[in-house]
mmCIF file of C-alpha atoms in Angstrom:
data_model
loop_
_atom_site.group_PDB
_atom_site.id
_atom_site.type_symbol
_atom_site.label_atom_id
_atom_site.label_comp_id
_atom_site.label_asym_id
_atom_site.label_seq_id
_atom_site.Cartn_x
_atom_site.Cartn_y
_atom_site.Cartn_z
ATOM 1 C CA UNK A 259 0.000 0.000 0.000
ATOM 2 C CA UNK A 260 1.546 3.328 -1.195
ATOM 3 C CA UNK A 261 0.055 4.899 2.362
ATOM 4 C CA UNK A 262 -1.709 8.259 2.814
ATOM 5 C CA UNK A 263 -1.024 10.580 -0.225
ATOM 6 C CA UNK A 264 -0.864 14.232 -0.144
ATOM 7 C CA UNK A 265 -1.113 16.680 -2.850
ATOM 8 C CA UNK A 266 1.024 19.170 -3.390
ATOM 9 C CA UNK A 267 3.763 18.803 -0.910
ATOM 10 C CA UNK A 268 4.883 22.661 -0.974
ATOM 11 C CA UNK A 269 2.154 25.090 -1.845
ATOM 12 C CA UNK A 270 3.202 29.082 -2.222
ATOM 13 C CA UNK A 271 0.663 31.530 -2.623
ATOM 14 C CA UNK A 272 -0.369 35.335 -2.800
ATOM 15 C CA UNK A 273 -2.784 36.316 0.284
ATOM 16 C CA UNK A 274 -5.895 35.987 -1.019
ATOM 17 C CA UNK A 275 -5.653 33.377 -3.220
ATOM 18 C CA UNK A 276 -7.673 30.341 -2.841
ATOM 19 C CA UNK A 277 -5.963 27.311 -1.574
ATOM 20 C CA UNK A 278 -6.789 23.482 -1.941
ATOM 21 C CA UNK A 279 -4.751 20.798 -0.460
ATOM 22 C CA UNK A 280 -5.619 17.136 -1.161
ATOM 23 C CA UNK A 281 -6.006 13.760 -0.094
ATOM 24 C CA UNK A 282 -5.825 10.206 -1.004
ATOM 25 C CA UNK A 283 -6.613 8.064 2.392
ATOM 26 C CA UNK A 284 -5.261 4.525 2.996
ATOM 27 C CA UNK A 285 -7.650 2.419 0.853
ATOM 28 C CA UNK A 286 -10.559 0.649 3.289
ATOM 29 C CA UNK A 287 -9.681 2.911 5.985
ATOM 30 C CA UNK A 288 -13.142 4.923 7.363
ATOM 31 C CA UNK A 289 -11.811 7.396 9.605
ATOM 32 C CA UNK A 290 -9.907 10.638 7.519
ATOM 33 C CA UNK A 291 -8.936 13.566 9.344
ATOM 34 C CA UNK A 292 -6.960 16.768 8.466
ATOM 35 C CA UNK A 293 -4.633 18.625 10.970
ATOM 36 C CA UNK A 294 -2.192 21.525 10.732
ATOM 37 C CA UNK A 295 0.755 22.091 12.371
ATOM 38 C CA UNK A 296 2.086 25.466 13.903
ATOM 39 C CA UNK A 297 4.959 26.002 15.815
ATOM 40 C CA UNK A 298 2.710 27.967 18.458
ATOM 41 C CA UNK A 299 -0.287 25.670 18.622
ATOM 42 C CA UNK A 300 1.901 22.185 17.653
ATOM 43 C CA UNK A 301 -0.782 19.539 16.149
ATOM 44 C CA UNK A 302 -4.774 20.759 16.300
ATOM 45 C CA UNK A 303 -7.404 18.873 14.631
ATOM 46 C CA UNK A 304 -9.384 20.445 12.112
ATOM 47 C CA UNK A 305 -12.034 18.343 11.159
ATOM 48 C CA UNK A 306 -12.624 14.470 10.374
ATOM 49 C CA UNK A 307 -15.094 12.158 8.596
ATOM 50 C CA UNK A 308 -16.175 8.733 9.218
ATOM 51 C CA UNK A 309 -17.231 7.145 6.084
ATOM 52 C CA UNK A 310 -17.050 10.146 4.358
ATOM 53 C CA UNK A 311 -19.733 12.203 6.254
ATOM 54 C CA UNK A 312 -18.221 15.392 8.564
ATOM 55 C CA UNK A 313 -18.102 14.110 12.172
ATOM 56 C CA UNK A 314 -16.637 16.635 13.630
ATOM 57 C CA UNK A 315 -15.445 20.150 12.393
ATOM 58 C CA UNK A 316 -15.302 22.368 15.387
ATOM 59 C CA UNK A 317 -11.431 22.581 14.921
ATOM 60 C CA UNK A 318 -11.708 24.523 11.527
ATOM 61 C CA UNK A 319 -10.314 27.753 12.367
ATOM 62 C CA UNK A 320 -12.764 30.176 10.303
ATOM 63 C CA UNK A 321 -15.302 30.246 7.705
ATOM 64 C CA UNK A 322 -12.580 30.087 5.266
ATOM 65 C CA UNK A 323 -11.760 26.895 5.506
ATOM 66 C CA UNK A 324 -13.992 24.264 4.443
ATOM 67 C CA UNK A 325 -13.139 20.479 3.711
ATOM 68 C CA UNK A 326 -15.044 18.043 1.764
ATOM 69 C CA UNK A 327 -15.091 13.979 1.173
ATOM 70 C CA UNK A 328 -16.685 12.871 -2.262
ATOM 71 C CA UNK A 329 -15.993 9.735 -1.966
ATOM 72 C CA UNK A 330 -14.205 7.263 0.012
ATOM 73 C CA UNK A 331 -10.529 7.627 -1.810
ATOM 74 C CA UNK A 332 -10.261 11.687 -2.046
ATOM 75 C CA UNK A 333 -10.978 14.505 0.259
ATOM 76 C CA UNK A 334 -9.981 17.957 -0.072
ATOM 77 C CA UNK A 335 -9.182 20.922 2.627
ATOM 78 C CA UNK A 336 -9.804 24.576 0.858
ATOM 79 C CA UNK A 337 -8.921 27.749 1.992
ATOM 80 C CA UNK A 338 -10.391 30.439 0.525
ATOM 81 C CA UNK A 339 -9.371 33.327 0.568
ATOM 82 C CA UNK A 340 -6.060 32.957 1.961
ATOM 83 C CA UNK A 341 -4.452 34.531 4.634
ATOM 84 C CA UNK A 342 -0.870 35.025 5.863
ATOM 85 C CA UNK A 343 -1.037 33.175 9.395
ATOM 86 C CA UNK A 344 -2.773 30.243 7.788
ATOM 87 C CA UNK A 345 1.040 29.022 6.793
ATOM 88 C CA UNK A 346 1.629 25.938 8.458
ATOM 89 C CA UNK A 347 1.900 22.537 7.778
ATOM 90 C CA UNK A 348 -0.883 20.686 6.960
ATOM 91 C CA UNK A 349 -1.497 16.464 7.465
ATOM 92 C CA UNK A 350 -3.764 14.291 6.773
ATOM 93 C CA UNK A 351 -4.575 11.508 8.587
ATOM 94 C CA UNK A 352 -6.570 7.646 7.690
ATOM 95 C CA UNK A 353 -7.345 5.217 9.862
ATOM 96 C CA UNK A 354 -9.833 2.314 10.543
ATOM 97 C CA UNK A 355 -11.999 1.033 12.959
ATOM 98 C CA UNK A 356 -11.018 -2.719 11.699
ATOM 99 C CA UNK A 357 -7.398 -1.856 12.478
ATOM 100 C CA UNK A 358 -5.530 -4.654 14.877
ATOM 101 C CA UNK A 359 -3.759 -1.260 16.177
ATOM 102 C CA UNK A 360 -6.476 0.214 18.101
ATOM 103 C CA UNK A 361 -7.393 3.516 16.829
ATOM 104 C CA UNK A 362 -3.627 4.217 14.910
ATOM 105 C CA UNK A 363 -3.376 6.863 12.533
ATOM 106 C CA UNK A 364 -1.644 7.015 9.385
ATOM 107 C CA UNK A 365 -0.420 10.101 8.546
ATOM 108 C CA UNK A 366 0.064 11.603 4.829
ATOM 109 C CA UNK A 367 3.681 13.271 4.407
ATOM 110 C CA UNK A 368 1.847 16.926 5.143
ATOM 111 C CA UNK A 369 1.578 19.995 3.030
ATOM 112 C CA UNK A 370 3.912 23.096 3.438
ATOM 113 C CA UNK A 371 1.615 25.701 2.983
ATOM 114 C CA UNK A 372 3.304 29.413 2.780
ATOM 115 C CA UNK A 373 0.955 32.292 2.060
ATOM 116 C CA UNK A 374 2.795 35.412 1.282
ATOM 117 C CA UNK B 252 -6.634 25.249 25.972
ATOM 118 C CA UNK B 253 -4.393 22.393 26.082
ATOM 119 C CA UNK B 254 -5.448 18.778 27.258
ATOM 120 C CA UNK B 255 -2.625 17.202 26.210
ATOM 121 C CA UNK B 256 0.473 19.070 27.276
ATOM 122 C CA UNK B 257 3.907 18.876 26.579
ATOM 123 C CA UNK B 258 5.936 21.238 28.735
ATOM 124 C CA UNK B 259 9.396 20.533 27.387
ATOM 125 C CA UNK B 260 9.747 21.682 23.574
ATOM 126 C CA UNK B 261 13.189 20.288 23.632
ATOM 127 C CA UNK B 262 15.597 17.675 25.456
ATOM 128 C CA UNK B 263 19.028 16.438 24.347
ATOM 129 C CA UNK B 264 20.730 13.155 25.122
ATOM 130 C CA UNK B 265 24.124 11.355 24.773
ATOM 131 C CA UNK B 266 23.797 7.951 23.120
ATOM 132 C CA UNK B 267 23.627 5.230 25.134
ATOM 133 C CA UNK B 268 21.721 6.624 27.760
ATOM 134 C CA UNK B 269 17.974 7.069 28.612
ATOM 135 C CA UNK B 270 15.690 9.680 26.863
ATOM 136 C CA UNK B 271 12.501 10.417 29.143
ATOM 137 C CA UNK B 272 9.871 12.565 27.603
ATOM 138 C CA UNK B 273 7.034 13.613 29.992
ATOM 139 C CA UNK B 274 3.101 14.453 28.702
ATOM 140 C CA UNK B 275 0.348 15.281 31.471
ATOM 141 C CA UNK B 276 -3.621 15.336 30.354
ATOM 142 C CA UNK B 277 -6.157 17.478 31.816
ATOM 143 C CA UNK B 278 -9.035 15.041 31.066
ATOM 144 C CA UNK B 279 -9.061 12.062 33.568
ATOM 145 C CA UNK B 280 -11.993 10.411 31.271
ATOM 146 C CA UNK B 281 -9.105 10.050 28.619
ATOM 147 C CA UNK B 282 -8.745 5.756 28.784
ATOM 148 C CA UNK B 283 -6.229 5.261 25.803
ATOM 149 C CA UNK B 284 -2.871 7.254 25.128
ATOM 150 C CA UNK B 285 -0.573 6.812 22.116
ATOM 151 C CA UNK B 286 3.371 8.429 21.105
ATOM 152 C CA UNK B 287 3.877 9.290 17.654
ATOM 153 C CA UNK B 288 7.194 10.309 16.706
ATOM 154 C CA UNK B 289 7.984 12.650 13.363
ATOM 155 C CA UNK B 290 10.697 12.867 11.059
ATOM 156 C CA UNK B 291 11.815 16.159 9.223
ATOM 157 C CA UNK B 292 9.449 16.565 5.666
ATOM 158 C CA UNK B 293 7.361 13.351 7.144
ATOM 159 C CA UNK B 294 4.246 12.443 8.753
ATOM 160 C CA UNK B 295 4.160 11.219 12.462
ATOM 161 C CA UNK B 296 4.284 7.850 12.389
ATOM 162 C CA UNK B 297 3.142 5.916 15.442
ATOM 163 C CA UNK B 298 5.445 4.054 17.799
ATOM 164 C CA UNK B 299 3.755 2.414 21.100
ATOM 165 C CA UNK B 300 0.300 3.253 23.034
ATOM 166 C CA UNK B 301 -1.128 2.290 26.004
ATOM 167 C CA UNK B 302 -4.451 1.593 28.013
ATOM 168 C CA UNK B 303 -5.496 3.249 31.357
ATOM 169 C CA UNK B 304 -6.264 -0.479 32.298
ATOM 170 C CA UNK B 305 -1.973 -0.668 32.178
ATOM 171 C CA UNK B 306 0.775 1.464 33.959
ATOM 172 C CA UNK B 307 3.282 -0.013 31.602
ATOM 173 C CA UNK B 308 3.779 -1.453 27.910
ATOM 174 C CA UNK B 309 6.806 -1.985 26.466
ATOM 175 C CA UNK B 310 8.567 -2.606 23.261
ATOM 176 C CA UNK B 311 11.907 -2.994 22.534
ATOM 177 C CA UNK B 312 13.631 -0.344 23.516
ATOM 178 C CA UNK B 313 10.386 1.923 24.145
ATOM 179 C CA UNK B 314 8.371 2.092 27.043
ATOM 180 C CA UNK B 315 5.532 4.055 28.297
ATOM 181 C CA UNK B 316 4.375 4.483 31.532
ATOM 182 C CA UNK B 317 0.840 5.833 32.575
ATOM 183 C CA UNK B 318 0.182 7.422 36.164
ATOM 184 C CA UNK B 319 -3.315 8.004 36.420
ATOM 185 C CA UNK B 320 -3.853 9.835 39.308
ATOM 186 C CA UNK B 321 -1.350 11.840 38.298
ATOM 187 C CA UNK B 322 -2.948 12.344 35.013
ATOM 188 C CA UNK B 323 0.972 11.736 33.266
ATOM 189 C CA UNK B 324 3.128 9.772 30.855
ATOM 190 C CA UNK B 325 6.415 9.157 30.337
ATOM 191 C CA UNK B 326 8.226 7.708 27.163
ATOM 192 C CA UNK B 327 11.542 6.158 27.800
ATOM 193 C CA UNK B 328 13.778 5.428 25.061
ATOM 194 C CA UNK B 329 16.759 2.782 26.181
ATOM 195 C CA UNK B 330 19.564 3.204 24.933
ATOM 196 C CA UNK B 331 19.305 6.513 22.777
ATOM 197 C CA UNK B 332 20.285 6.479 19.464
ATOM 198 C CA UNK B 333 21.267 9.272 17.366
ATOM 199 C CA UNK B 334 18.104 7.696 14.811
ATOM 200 C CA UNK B 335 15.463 8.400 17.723
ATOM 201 C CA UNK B 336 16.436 12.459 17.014
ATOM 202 C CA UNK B 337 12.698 13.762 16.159
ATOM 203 C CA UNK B 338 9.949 15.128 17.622
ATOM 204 C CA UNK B 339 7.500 13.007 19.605
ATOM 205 C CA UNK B 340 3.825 13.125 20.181
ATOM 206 C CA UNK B 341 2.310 12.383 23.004
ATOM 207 C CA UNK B 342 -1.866 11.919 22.234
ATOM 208 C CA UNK B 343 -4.832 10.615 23.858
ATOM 209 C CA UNK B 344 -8.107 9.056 22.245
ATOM 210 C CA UNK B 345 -11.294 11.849 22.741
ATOM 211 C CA UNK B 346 -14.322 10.577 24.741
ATOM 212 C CA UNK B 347 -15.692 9.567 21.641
ATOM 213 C CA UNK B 348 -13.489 7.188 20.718
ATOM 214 C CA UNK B 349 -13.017 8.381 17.420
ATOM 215 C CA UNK B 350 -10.601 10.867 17.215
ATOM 216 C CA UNK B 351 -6.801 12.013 18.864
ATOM 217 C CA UNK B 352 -5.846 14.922 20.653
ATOM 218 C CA UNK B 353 -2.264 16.106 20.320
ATOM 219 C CA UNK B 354 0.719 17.595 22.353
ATOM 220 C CA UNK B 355 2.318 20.082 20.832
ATOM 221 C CA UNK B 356 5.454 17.755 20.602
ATOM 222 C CA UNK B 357 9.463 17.774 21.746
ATOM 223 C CA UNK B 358 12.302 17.424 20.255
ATOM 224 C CA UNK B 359 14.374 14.271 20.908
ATOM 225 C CA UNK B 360 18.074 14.791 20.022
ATOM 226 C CA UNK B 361 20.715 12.447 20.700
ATOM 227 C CA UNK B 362 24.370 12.821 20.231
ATOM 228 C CA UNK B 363 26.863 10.133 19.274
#
């Protein structure tokens, strides 16, 4: 299995600009959640989906970020319109509730996001 | 406001000898804590966890230890190697069961 994927790995961009940062989970896996990373506020939780449906999004910063889950192989987190002190890092995470490894996520190789 | 706190960013170690990286929890309903430790340019990866029904689970040369009236755990990494230099995570499962809530992380370095 080629683990979590994350596209792009490095993402520049103009403030203002809209922003999306994508996701191939670990195929079977149910659980997908996206995190950033800050030196200030280390590893939050933004949101995460069980079986593609928004459990929980009450970590999603502002109304300019939204995240969606088509279908069970692709999710996206957009940011729209960029601002400078959304720069961070940004994971995503699979896991599954089948998993020997009670409750381990997998974690995607993150996005550097720099907004300039 | 933190639940899962890491109060040393940092801690440096000679190989050879023990690394011991500390996490306290605010939430004494939390039942299931896992490490995660993170290369430069990678994802955390996970490396042990551990059940409030345990004080102790090891693994090779990783062990965690749970005090829960103390709401605290402790990694320790015997013998250091300069490979263990990264930053580890110290989480705990949500309520819910569903979900992981993260330390901000230190940074293991070890010196040959």
């Amino acid at each position: 299995d080629a683990g979590v994927i994350q596209s792009p790995r490095h993402e520049v961009t103009e403030m203002g600009q809209e922003v999306t940062l994508r996701c191939k989970p670990i195929s079977g896996h149910d659980y997908l959640f996206w995190y950033r990373q800050t030196m200030m506020r280390g590893l939050e939780l933004l949101i995460y989906f069980n079986n593609n449906v928004p459990i929980d999004d009450s970590g999603m910063p502002e109304d300019r970020f939204s995240a969606k889950m088509p279908n069970a192989s692709f999710s996206t987190l957009k940011i729209q319109p960029s601002e400078p002190r959304d720069s961070a890092v940004y994971f995503c995470a699979s896991s599954s509730t089948d998993s020997s490894s009670y409750n381990e996520q997998f974690f995607g190789p993150g996005t550097r996001l720099t907004v300039l | 406001d933190q639940q899962v706190k890491q109060n040393s960013p940092s801690l440096s170690v000679q190989e050879g000898r023990i690394s011991i990286l500390n996490c306290d929890y605010t939430n004494s309903m939390f039942d299931y804590f896992l490490w995660y430790k993170k290369y430069p340019a990678e994802g955390p990866t996970f490396l042990i966890s551990i059940s409030s029904i345990k004080d102790k689970n090891e693994d090779g040369r990783f062990t965690v230890f749970l005090n829960k009236s103390a709401k605290h755990l402790s990694l320790h990494i015997v013998p250091s190697q300069p490979g263990d230099s990264a930053v580890y995570f110290c989480a705990a499962e949500n309520q819910a069961g569903t979900a992981l809530i993260f330390g901000k992380g230190t940074t293991l370095s070890v010196s040959s």
